[in-house]
Amino acid sequence: MKQFKKILGNVNTLTLIISLVFALIAFIFANPLLEMMGGSGEALSMGVSYFRVTLFGSIFVIYGLGSNMIIRGEGKMKLAAVIMGVGLLFNIVSNYILIALLGFGVEGAAWGTNIGMLVYAILGFVYFAKGKVSFKSNPFAFNFDRDILKTIIRYSTIPFNYFLRNDVLPSY
């Protein structure tokens, strides 16, 4: 049971490290990354602009996904779907306001995505903060337990490898 208390702290640590490292690398190499995906001309320019703005919200995306997977792992699929849906609704409404009403264009769409992901992450955080989770947790904790981190990374690389093999590599 002691290990369960450390899970969320390790998820928080991984979220922070991974989002900062990947966001920094992606920000620096945004142009060549999008060129590799077929971007060119004005679409490339707009894509880089959108991509770089959304990288500021990457910590919310990663934390939201991580917390949502823990909620699903507890068997609370409906709650996980509702949390995801509320974040999506905020994304849609934010996009409308920022693009259609305020005229922020592509950057507005990116900031709308960040707002939706922020709400998504906050709802996951609130779930843990209110003690609704089936194990004792501290959503403010940051732990570094090698065994737990290895397990989290091992299980999270399975879907990532599946994605690479089935979605990314066949396109080349």
mmCIF file with all atom_site columns, C-alpha atoms in Angstrom:
data_model
loop_
_atom_site.group_PDB
_atom_site.id
_atom_site.type_symbol
_atom_site.label_atom_id
_atom_site.label_alt_id
_atom_site.label_comp_id
_atom_site.label_asym_id
_atom_site.label_entity_id
_atom_site.label_seq_id
_atom_site.pdbx_PDB_ins_code
_atom_site.Cartn_x
_atom_site.Cartn_y
_atom_site.Cartn_z
_atom_site.occupancy
_atom_site.B_iso_or_equiv
_atom_site.pdbx_formal_charge
_atom_site.auth_seq_id
_atom_site.auth_comp_id
_atom_site.auth_asym_id
_atom_site.auth_atom_id
_atom_site.pdbx_PDB_model_num
ATOM 1   C CA . MET A 1 1   ? 0.000   0.000  0.000   1.00 0.00 ? 1   MET A CA 1
ATOM 2   C CA . LYS A 1 2   ? 2.957   2.301  0.634   1.00 0.00 ? 2   LYS A CA 1
ATOM 3   C CA . GLN A 1 3   ? 3.846   2.085  -3.075  1.00 0.00 ? 3   GLN A CA 1
ATOM 4   C CA . PHE A 1 4   ? 0.407   3.394  -4.074  1.00 0.00 ? 4   PHE A CA 1
ATOM 5   C CA . LYS A 1 5   ? 1.049   6.597  -2.124  1.00 0.00 ? 5   LYS A CA 1
ATOM 6   C CA . LYS A 1 6   ? 4.092   7.245  -4.287  1.00 0.00 ? 6   LYS A CA 1
ATOM 7   C CA . ILE A 1 7   ? 2.419   6.638  -7.656  1.00 0.00 ? 7   ILE A CA 1
ATOM 8   C CA . LEU A 1 8   ? 0.967   10.102 -8.109  1.00 0.00 ? 8   LEU A CA 1
ATOM 9   C CA . GLY A 1 9   ? 4.185   11.786 -6.980  1.00 0.00 ? 9   GLY A CA 1
ATOM 10  C CA . ASN A 1 10  ? 6.108   9.794  -9.574  1.00 0.00 ? 10  ASN A CA 1
ATOM 11  C CA . VAL A 1 11  ? 3.532   10.610 -12.253 1.00 0.00 ? 11  VAL A CA 1
ATOM 12  C CA . ASN A 1 12  ? 3.919   14.295 -11.345 1.00 0.00 ? 12  ASN A CA 1
ATOM 13  C CA . THR A 1 13  ? 7.706   14.033 -11.581 1.00 0.00 ? 13  THR A CA 1
ATOM 14  C CA . LEU A 1 14  ? 7.579   12.263 -14.949 1.00 0.00 ? 14  LEU A CA 1
ATOM 15  C CA . THR A 1 15  ? 5.012   14.742 -16.255 1.00 0.00 ? 15  THR A CA 1
ATOM 16  C CA . LEU A 1 16  ? 7.199   17.696 -15.391 1.00 0.00 ? 16  LEU A CA 1
ATOM 17  C CA . ILE A 1 17  ? 10.435  16.201 -16.729 1.00 0.00 ? 17  ILE A CA 1
ATOM 18  C CA . ILE A 1 18  ? 8.994   14.748 -19.938 1.00 0.00 ? 18  ILE A CA 1
ATOM 19  C CA . SER A 1 19  ? 6.910   17.791 -20.832 1.00 0.00 ? 19  SER A CA 1
ATOM 20  C CA . LEU A 1 20  ? 9.795   20.209 -20.293 1.00 0.00 ? 20  LEU A CA 1
ATOM 21  C CA . VAL A 1 21  ? 12.337  18.106 -22.198 1.00 0.00 ? 21  VAL A CA 1
ATOM 22  C CA . PHE A 1 22  ? 10.068  17.304 -25.136 1.00 0.00 ? 22  PHE A CA 1
ATOM 23  C CA . ALA A 1 23  ? 8.626   20.830 -25.313 1.00 0.00 ? 23  ALA A CA 1
ATOM 24  C CA . LEU A 1 24  ? 12.097  22.365 -25.423 1.00 0.00 ? 24  LEU A CA 1
ATOM 25  C CA . ILE A 1 25  ? 13.322  19.955 -28.112 1.00 0.00 ? 25  ILE A CA 1
ATOM 26  C CA . ALA A 1 26  ? 10.123  20.327 -30.146 1.00 0.00 ? 26  ALA A CA 1
ATOM 27  C CA . PHE A 1 27  ? 10.198  24.127 -29.850 1.00 0.00 ? 27  PHE A CA 1
ATOM 28  C CA . ILE A 1 28  ? 13.771  24.269 -31.135 1.00 0.00 ? 28  ILE A CA 1
ATOM 29  C CA . PHE A 1 29  ? 13.160  21.805 -33.979 1.00 0.00 ? 29  PHE A CA 1
ATOM 30  C CA . ALA A 1 30  ? 9.546   22.775 -34.789 1.00 0.00 ? 30  ALA A CA 1
ATOM 31  C CA . ASN A 1 31  ? 10.277  23.761 -38.378 1.00 0.00 ? 31  ASN A CA 1
ATOM 32  C CA . PRO A 1 32  ? 12.194  20.622 -39.439 1.00 0.00 ? 32  PRO A CA 1
ATOM 33  C CA . LEU A 1 33  ? 9.757   18.373 -37.549 1.00 0.00 ? 33  LEU A CA 1
ATOM 34  C CA . LEU A 1 34  ? 6.786   19.774 -39.449 1.00 0.00 ? 34  LEU A CA 1
ATOM 35  C CA . GLU A 1 35  ? 8.719   19.689 -42.727 1.00 0.00 ? 35  GLU A CA 1
ATOM 36  C CA . MET A 1 36  ? 9.327   15.960 -42.119 1.00 0.00 ? 36  MET A CA 1
ATOM 37  C CA . MET A 1 37  ? 5.558   15.577 -41.793 1.00 0.00 ? 37  MET A CA 1
ATOM 38  C CA . GLY A 1 38  ? 5.050   17.178 -45.191 1.00 0.00 ? 38  GLY A CA 1
ATOM 39  C CA . GLY A 1 39  ? 4.544   20.820 -44.233 1.00 0.00 ? 39  GLY A CA 1
ATOM 40  C CA . SER A 1 40  ? 5.541   23.492 -46.730 1.00 0.00 ? 40  SER A CA 1
ATOM 41  C CA . GLY A 1 41  ? 4.810   27.102 -47.573 1.00 0.00 ? 41  GLY A CA 1
ATOM 42  C CA . GLU A 1 42  ? 2.142   28.947 -45.640 1.00 0.00 ? 42  GLU A CA 1
ATOM 43  C CA . ALA A 1 43  ? 0.806   25.726 -44.101 1.00 0.00 ? 43  ALA A CA 1
ATOM 44  C CA . LEU A 1 44  ? 4.263   25.075 -42.633 1.00 0.00 ? 44  LEU A CA 1
ATOM 45  C CA . SER A 1 45  ? 4.482   28.604 -41.256 1.00 0.00 ? 45  SER A CA 1
ATOM 46  C CA . MET A 1 46  ? 1.025   28.375 -39.673 1.00 0.00 ? 46  MET A CA 1
ATOM 47  C CA . GLY A 1 47  ? 1.728   24.857 -38.420 1.00 0.00 ? 47  GLY A CA 1
ATOM 48  C CA . VAL A 1 48  ? 4.950   25.931 -36.714 1.00 0.00 ? 48  VAL A CA 1
ATOM 49  C CA . SER A 1 49  ? 3.128   28.852 -35.119 1.00 0.00 ? 49  SER A CA 1
ATOM 50  C CA . TYR A 1 50  ? 0.328   26.590 -33.831 1.00 0.00 ? 50  TYR A CA 1
ATOM 51  C CA . PHE A 1 51  ? 2.749   23.886 -32.704 1.00 0.00 ? 51  PHE A CA 1
ATOM 52  C CA . ARG A 1 52  ? 4.992   26.252 -30.754 1.00 0.00 ? 52  ARG A CA 1
ATOM 53  C CA . VAL A 1 53  ? 2.061   27.822 -28.894 1.00 0.00 ? 53  VAL A CA 1
ATOM 54  C CA . THR A 1 54  ? 0.607   24.425 -27.969 1.00 0.00 ? 54  THR A CA 1
ATOM 55  C CA . LEU A 1 55  ? 3.985   23.369 -26.588 1.00 0.00 ? 55  LEU A CA 1
ATOM 56  C CA . PHE A 1 56  ? 3.447   25.862 -23.749 1.00 0.00 ? 56  PHE A CA 1
ATOM 57  C CA . GLY A 1 57  ? 0.463   23.740 -22.714 1.00 0.00 ? 57  GLY A CA 1
ATOM 58  C CA . SER A 1 58  ? 2.215   20.401 -23.089 1.00 0.00 ? 58  SER A CA 1
ATOM 59  C CA . ILE A 1 59  ? 2.498   19.924 -19.333 1.00 0.00 ? 59  ILE A CA 1
ATOM 60  C CA . PHE A 1 60  ? -1.308  20.104 -19.109 1.00 0.00 ? 60  PHE A CA 1
ATOM 61  C CA . VAL A 1 61  ? -1.723  17.581 -21.917 1.00 0.00 ? 61  VAL A CA 1
ATOM 62  C CA . ILE A 1 62  ? 0.693   15.114 -20.354 1.00 0.00 ? 62  ILE A CA 1
ATOM 63  C CA . TYR A 1 63  ? -0.636  15.561 -16.797 1.00 0.00 ? 63  TYR A CA 1
ATOM 64  C CA . GLY A 1 64  ? -4.230  15.329 -18.040 1.00 0.00 ? 64  GLY A CA 1
ATOM 65  C CA . LEU A 1 65  ? -3.524  12.121 -19.947 1.00 0.00 ? 65  LEU A CA 1
ATOM 66  C CA . GLY A 1 66  ? -1.604  10.607 -17.028 1.00 0.00 ? 66  GLY A CA 1
ATOM 67  C CA . SER A 1 67  ? -4.263  11.417 -14.456 1.00 0.00 ? 67  SER A CA 1
ATOM 68  C CA . ASN A 1 68  ? -7.011  10.269 -16.816 1.00 0.00 ? 68  ASN A CA 1
ATOM 69  C CA . MET A 1 69  ? -5.282  6.913  -17.292 1.00 0.00 ? 69  MET A CA 1
ATOM 70  C CA . ILE A 1 70  ? -5.087  6.446  -13.516 1.00 0.00 ? 70  ILE A CA 1
ATOM 71  C CA . ILE A 1 71  ? -8.816  7.197  -13.242 1.00 0.00 ? 71  ILE A CA 1
ATOM 72  C CA . ARG A 1 72  ? -9.517  4.674  -16.022 1.00 0.00 ? 72  ARG A CA 1
ATOM 73  C CA . GLY A 1 73  ? -7.260  2.170  -14.271 1.00 0.00 ? 73  GLY A CA 1
ATOM 74  C CA . GLU A 1 74  ? -9.535  2.430  -11.258 1.00 0.00 ? 74  GLU A CA 1
ATOM 75  C CA . GLY A 1 75  ? -12.422 1.349  -13.472 1.00 0.00 ? 75  GLY A CA 1
ATOM 76  C CA . LYS A 1 76  ? -14.066 4.782  -13.548 1.00 0.00 ? 76  LYS A CA 1
ATOM 77  C CA . MET A 1 77  ? -14.357 4.961  -17.322 1.00 0.00 ? 77  MET A CA 1
ATOM 78  C CA . LYS A 1 78  ? -17.423 7.196  -17.316 1.00 0.00 ? 78  LYS A CA 1
ATOM 79  C CA . LEU A 1 79  ? -15.788 9.775  -15.050 1.00 0.00 ? 79  LEU A CA 1
ATOM 80  C CA . ALA A 1 80  ? -12.621 9.730  -17.170 1.00 0.00 ? 80  ALA A CA 1
ATOM 81  C CA . ALA A 1 81  ? -14.729 10.297 -20.296 1.00 0.00 ? 81  ALA A CA 1
ATOM 82  C CA . VAL A 1 82  ? -16.659 13.152 -18.652 1.00 0.00 ? 82  VAL A CA 1
ATOM 83  C CA . ILE A 1 83  ? -13.415 14.849 -17.593 1.00 0.00 ? 83  ILE A CA 1
ATOM 84  C CA . MET A 1 84  ? -12.079 14.510 -21.127 1.00 0.00 ? 84  MET A CA 1
ATOM 85  C CA . GLY A 1 85  ? -15.364 15.790 -22.572 1.00 0.00 ? 85  GLY A CA 1
ATOM 86  C CA . VAL A 1 86  ? -15.407 18.878 -20.344 1.00 0.00 ? 86  VAL A CA 1
ATOM 87  C CA . GLY A 1 87  ? -11.848 19.721 -21.425 1.00 0.00 ? 87  GLY A CA 1
ATOM 88  C CA . LEU A 1 88  ? -12.901 19.271 -25.044 1.00 0.00 ? 88  LEU A CA 1
ATOM 89  C CA . LEU A 1 89  ? -15.905 21.578 -24.589 1.00 0.00 ? 89  LEU A CA 1
ATOM 90  C CA . PHE A 1 90  ? -13.651 24.267 -23.117 1.00 0.00 ? 90  PHE A CA 1
ATOM 91  C CA . ASN A 1 91  ? -11.356 23.803 -26.104 1.00 0.00 ? 91  ASN A CA 1
ATOM 92  C CA . ILE A 1 92  ? -14.237 24.288 -28.550 1.00 0.00 ? 92  ILE A CA 1
ATOM 93  C CA . VAL A 1 93  ? -15.651 27.339 -26.753 1.00 0.00 ? 93  VAL A CA 1
ATOM 94  C CA . SER A 1 94  ? -12.181 28.878 -26.336 1.00 0.00 ? 94  SER A CA 1
ATOM 95  C CA . ASN A 1 95  ? -11.443 28.331 -30.021 1.00 0.00 ? 95  ASN A CA 1
ATOM 96  C CA . TYR A 1 96  ? -14.670 30.050 -31.020 1.00 0.00 ? 96  TYR A CA 1
ATOM 97  C CA . ILE A 1 97  ? -13.973 33.024 -28.761 1.00 0.00 ? 97  ILE A CA 1
ATOM 98  C CA . LEU A 1 98  ? -10.306 33.378 -29.713 1.00 0.00 ? 98  LEU A CA 1
ATOM 99  C CA . ILE A 1 99  ? -10.709 32.771 -33.453 1.00 0.00 ? 99  ILE A CA 1
ATOM 100 C CA . ALA A 1 100 ? -14.172 33.960 -34.470 1.00 0.00 ? 100 ALA A CA 1
ATOM 101 C CA . LEU A 1 101 ? -14.783 36.730 -31.948 1.00 0.00 ? 101 LEU A CA 1
ATOM 102 C CA . LEU A 1 102 ? -11.285 38.044 -31.222 1.00 0.00 ? 102 LEU A CA 1
ATOM 103 C CA . GLY A 1 103 ? -9.643  37.222 -34.566 1.00 0.00 ? 103 GLY A CA 1
ATOM 104 C CA . PHE A 1 104 ? -6.492  35.558 -33.200 1.00 0.00 ? 104 PHE A CA 1
ATOM 105 C CA . GLY A 1 105 ? -6.348  33.013 -36.028 1.00 0.00 ? 105 GLY A CA 1
ATOM 106 C CA . VAL A 1 106 ? -4.053  30.012 -35.741 1.00 0.00 ? 106 VAL A CA 1
ATOM 107 C CA . GLU A 1 107 ? -2.475  31.231 -32.502 1.00 0.00 ? 107 GLU A CA 1
ATOM 108 C CA . GLY A 1 108 ? -5.986  31.600 -31.072 1.00 0.00 ? 108 GLY A CA 1
ATOM 109 C CA . ALA A 1 109 ? -6.712  27.984 -31.942 1.00 0.00 ? 109 ALA A CA 1
ATOM 110 C CA . ALA A 1 110 ? -3.507  26.928 -30.197 1.00 0.00 ? 110 ALA A CA 1
ATOM 111 C CA . TRP A 1 111 ? -4.303  28.942 -27.076 1.00 0.00 ? 111 TRP A CA 1
ATOM 112 C CA . GLY A 1 112 ? -7.837  27.504 -27.145 1.00 0.00 ? 112 GLY A CA 1
ATOM 113 C CA . THR A 1 113 ? -6.305  24.036 -27.138 1.00 0.00 ? 113 THR A CA 1
ATOM 114 C CA . ASN A 1 114 ? -4.090  25.012 -24.205 1.00 0.00 ? 114 ASN A CA 1
ATOM 115 C CA . ILE A 1 115 ? -7.112  26.301 -22.278 1.00 0.00 ? 115 ILE A CA 1
ATOM 116 C CA . GLY A 1 116 ? -9.017  23.057 -22.904 1.00 0.00 ? 116 GLY A CA 1
ATOM 117 C CA . MET A 1 117 ? -6.017  21.001 -21.786 1.00 0.00 ? 117 MET A CA 1
ATOM 118 C CA . LEU A 1 118 ? -5.575  23.177 -18.695 1.00 0.00 ? 118 LEU A CA 1
ATOM 119 C CA . VAL A 1 119 ? -9.193  22.492 -17.686 1.00 0.00 ? 119 VAL A CA 1
ATOM 120 C CA . TYR A 1 120 ? -8.676  18.774 -18.420 1.00 0.00 ? 120 TYR A CA 1
ATOM 121 C CA . ALA A 1 121 ? -5.585  18.714 -16.169 1.00 0.00 ? 121 ALA A CA 1
ATOM 122 C CA . ILE A 1 122 ? -7.267  20.735 -13.404 1.00 0.00 ? 122 ILE A CA 1
ATOM 123 C CA . LEU A 1 123 ? -10.214 18.329 -13.294 1.00 0.00 ? 123 LEU A CA 1
ATOM 124 C CA . GLY A 1 124 ? -7.849  15.378 -12.920 1.00 0.00 ? 124 GLY A CA 1
ATOM 125 C CA . PHE A 1 125 ? -5.957  17.247 -10.208 1.00 0.00 ? 125 PHE A CA 1
ATOM 126 C CA . VAL A 1 126 ? -9.204  18.070 -8.355  1.00 0.00 ? 126 VAL A CA 1
ATOM 127 C CA . TYR A 1 127 ? -10.183 14.385 -8.452  1.00 0.00 ? 127 TYR A CA 1
ATOM 128 C CA . PHE A 1 128 ? -6.962  13.478 -6.642  1.00 0.00 ? 128 PHE A CA 1
ATOM 129 C CA . ALA A 1 129 ? -7.065  16.502 -4.312  1.00 0.00 ? 129 ALA A CA 1
ATOM 130 C CA . LYS A 1 130 ? -10.570 15.627 -3.111  1.00 0.00 ? 130 LYS A CA 1
ATOM 131 C CA . GLY A 1 131 ? -9.422  12.125 -2.176  1.00 0.00 ? 131 GLY A CA 1
ATOM 132 C CA . LYS A 1 132 ? -11.753 10.391 -4.639  1.00 0.00 ? 132 LYS A CA 1
ATOM 133 C CA . VAL A 1 133 ? -8.969  8.069  -5.773  1.00 0.00 ? 133 VAL A CA 1
ATOM 134 C CA . SER A 1 134 ? -8.949  4.505  -4.396  1.00 0.00 ? 134 SER A CA 1
ATOM 135 C CA . PHE A 1 135 ? -5.455  4.915  -2.911  1.00 0.00 ? 135 PHE A CA 1
ATOM 136 C CA . LYS A 1 136 ? -4.028  7.522  -0.583  1.00 0.00 ? 136 LYS A CA 1
ATOM 137 C CA . SER A 1 137 ? -2.500  10.241 -2.711  1.00 0.00 ? 137 SER A CA 1
ATOM 138 C CA . ASN A 1 138 ? -1.043  13.703 -2.542  1.00 0.00 ? 138 ASN A CA 1
ATOM 139 C CA . PRO A 1 139 ? -1.514  15.593 -5.829  1.00 0.00 ? 139 PRO A CA 1
ATOM 140 C CA . PHE A 1 140 ? 1.197   18.072 -4.776  1.00 0.00 ? 140 PHE A CA 1
ATOM 141 C CA . ALA A 1 141 ? 3.825   15.349 -4.278  1.00 0.00 ? 141 ALA A CA 1
ATOM 142 C CA . PHE A 1 142 ? 6.926   14.933 -6.399  1.00 0.00 ? 142 PHE A CA 1
ATOM 143 C CA . ASN A 1 143 ? 8.650   11.591 -5.838  1.00 0.00 ? 143 ASN A CA 1
ATOM 144 C CA . PHE A 1 144 ? 11.488  9.849  -7.567  1.00 0.00 ? 144 PHE A CA 1
ATOM 145 C CA . ASP A 1 145 ? 11.252  6.101  -6.946  1.00 0.00 ? 145 ASP A CA 1
ATOM 146 C CA . ARG A 1 146 ? 13.271  4.202  -9.560  1.00 0.00 ? 146 ARG A CA 1
ATOM 147 C CA . ASP A 1 147 ? 11.168  1.032  -9.364  1.00 0.00 ? 147 ASP A CA 1
ATOM 148 C CA . ILE A 1 148 ? 7.876   2.878  -9.786  1.00 0.00 ? 148 ILE A CA 1
ATOM 149 C CA . LEU A 1 149 ? 9.292   5.071  -12.564 1.00 0.00 ? 149 LEU A CA 1
ATOM 150 C CA . LYS A 1 150 ? 10.584  1.994  -14.416 1.00 0.00 ? 150 LYS A CA 1
ATOM 151 C CA . THR A 1 151 ? 7.154   0.363  -14.181 1.00 0.00 ? 151 THR A CA 1
ATOM 152 C CA . ILE A 1 152 ? 5.362   3.500  -15.385 1.00 0.00 ? 152 ILE A CA 1
ATOM 153 C CA . ILE A 1 153 ? 7.777   3.909  -18.295 1.00 0.00 ? 153 ILE A CA 1
ATOM 154 C CA . ARG A 1 154 ? 7.588   0.213  -19.216 1.00 0.00 ? 154 ARG A CA 1
ATOM 155 C CA . TYR A 1 155 ? 3.788   0.231  -19.394 1.00 0.00 ? 155 TYR A CA 1
ATOM 156 C CA . SER A 1 156 ? 3.595   3.581  -21.171 1.00 0.00 ? 156 SER A CA 1
ATOM 157 C CA . THR A 1 157 ? 6.057   2.596  -23.886 1.00 0.00 ? 157 THR A CA 1
ATOM 158 C CA . ILE A 1 158 ? 3.793   -0.234 -25.062 1.00 0.00 ? 158 ILE A CA 1
ATOM 159 C CA . PRO A 1 159 ? 1.136   2.102  -26.536 1.00 0.00 ? 159 PRO A CA 1
ATOM 160 C CA . PHE A 1 160 ? 3.860   4.451  -27.793 1.00 0.00 ? 160 PHE A CA 1
ATOM 161 C CA . ASN A 1 161 ? 5.583   1.598  -29.656 1.00 0.00 ? 161 ASN A CA 1
ATOM 162 C CA . TYR A 1 162 ? 2.213   0.515  -31.061 1.00 0.00 ? 162 TYR A CA 1
ATOM 163 C CA . PHE A 1 163 ? 1.626   4.070  -32.281 1.00 0.00 ? 163 PHE A CA 1
ATOM 164 C CA . LEU A 1 164 ? 5.063   4.224  -33.926 1.00 0.00 ? 164 LEU A CA 1
ATOM 165 C CA . ARG A 1 165 ? 4.756   0.847  -35.653 1.00 0.00 ? 165 ARG A CA 1
ATOM 166 C CA . ASN A 1 166 ? 1.191   1.259  -36.867 1.00 0.00 ? 166 ASN A CA 1
ATOM 167 C CA . ASP A 1 167 ? 0.725   4.979  -37.434 1.00 0.00 ? 167 ASP A CA 1
ATOM 168 C CA . VAL A 1 168 ? 4.074   6.654  -38.006 1.00 0.00 ? 168 VAL A CA 1
ATOM 169 C CA . LEU A 1 169 ? 6.413   4.166  -39.680 1.00 0.00 ? 169 LEU A CA 1
ATOM 170 C CA . PRO A 1 170 ? 3.974   2.868  -42.354 1.00 0.00 ? 170 PRO A CA 1
ATOM 171 C CA . SER A 1 171 ? 3.717   6.399  -43.766 1.00 0.00 ? 171 SER A CA 1
ATOM 172 C CA . TYR A 1 172 ? 7.398   6.292  -44.804 1.00 0.00 ? 172 TYR A CA 1
#
